[in-house]
Amino acid sequence: MPETTASATTTDAATPARRSLSTGPGRLLVTVYGVFTVAAASRSLYQLIAQFHVAPLAYSLSAVSAIVYGFITFSLVRGGEGARKAAIVSCVLELIGVLGVGTWTLADASAFTDSTVWSYYGMDYLFIPVVLPVTGLMWLRRARTAT
């Protein structure tokens, strides 16, 4: 009977290392990133196809944000140490993008004839784009210490 418990413990100890990124509060993070992936991708795809001539920079930046959101979502779902490290790099790049584009839109609003997901630090999206990478980095740091 103790052997069964030991083997179950070994299996359980190996499983959280792979799943810990998308379990517990990580599920909410995966869900929000997934929603933002779909929202940014569908918005930018439509804008790139139908309205590219109106604001090519803004629509291209929205497409970049969709790619970043999608990659982070994939990394969180995949789990494991390699995916965690990739998600950290992506969250840092996302935060740099949000802060850079947000500051750029405040400094020179005329540079953007239309808003992006990251314009004004994500104001059109209730500032979630600026909070999301910070939350993601905090979760990924916690996931490292938990594994």
Short mmCIF file of C-alpha atoms in Angstrom, two decimals, residues 98-110 112 114-127 129-130:
data_model
loop_
_atom_site.label_atom_id
_atom_site.label_comp_id
_atom_site.label_asym_id
_atom_site.label_seq_id
_atom_site.Cartn_x
_atom_site.Cartn_y
_atom_site.Cartn_z
CA VAL A 98 1.81 48.69 -23.89
CA LEU A 99 3.96 51.28 -22.14
CA GLY A 100 5.64 52.35 -25.37
CA VAL A 101 2.48 52.66 -27.46
CA GLY A 102 0.56 54.14 -24.52
CA THR A 103 3.19 56.82 -24.00
CA TRP A 104 3.46 57.42 -27.74
CA THR A 105 -0.30 58.00 -28.02
CA LEU A 106 -0.17 60.46 -25.13
CA ALA A 107 2.86 62.30 -26.51
CA ASP A 108 1.74 62.43 -30.15
CA ALA A 109 -1.89 61.41 -30.65
CA SER A 110 -1.71 62.56 -34.28
CA PHE A 112 -2.29 57.32 -34.77
CA ASP A 114 -7.12 55.22 -35.06
CA SER A 115 -6.54 53.51 -31.72
CA THR A 116 -4.77 50.23 -31.10
CA VAL A 117 -5.33 47.69 -28.35
CA TRP A 118 -2.44 49.33 -26.49
CA SER A 119 -3.35 53.00 -27.17
CA TYR A 120 -3.54 55.12 -24.04
CA TYR A 121 -2.36 52.09 -22.04
CA GLY A 122 -5.40 50.09 -23.13
CA MET A 123 -8.02 52.66 -22.14
CA ASP A 124 -10.52 51.27 -24.70
CA TYR A 125 -10.16 47.90 -22.96
CA LEU A 126 -10.56 49.18 -19.37
CA PHE A 127 -6.75 49.34 -18.95
CA PRO A 129 -3.75 45.55 -21.45
CA VAL A 130 -1.45 47.34 -18.99
#
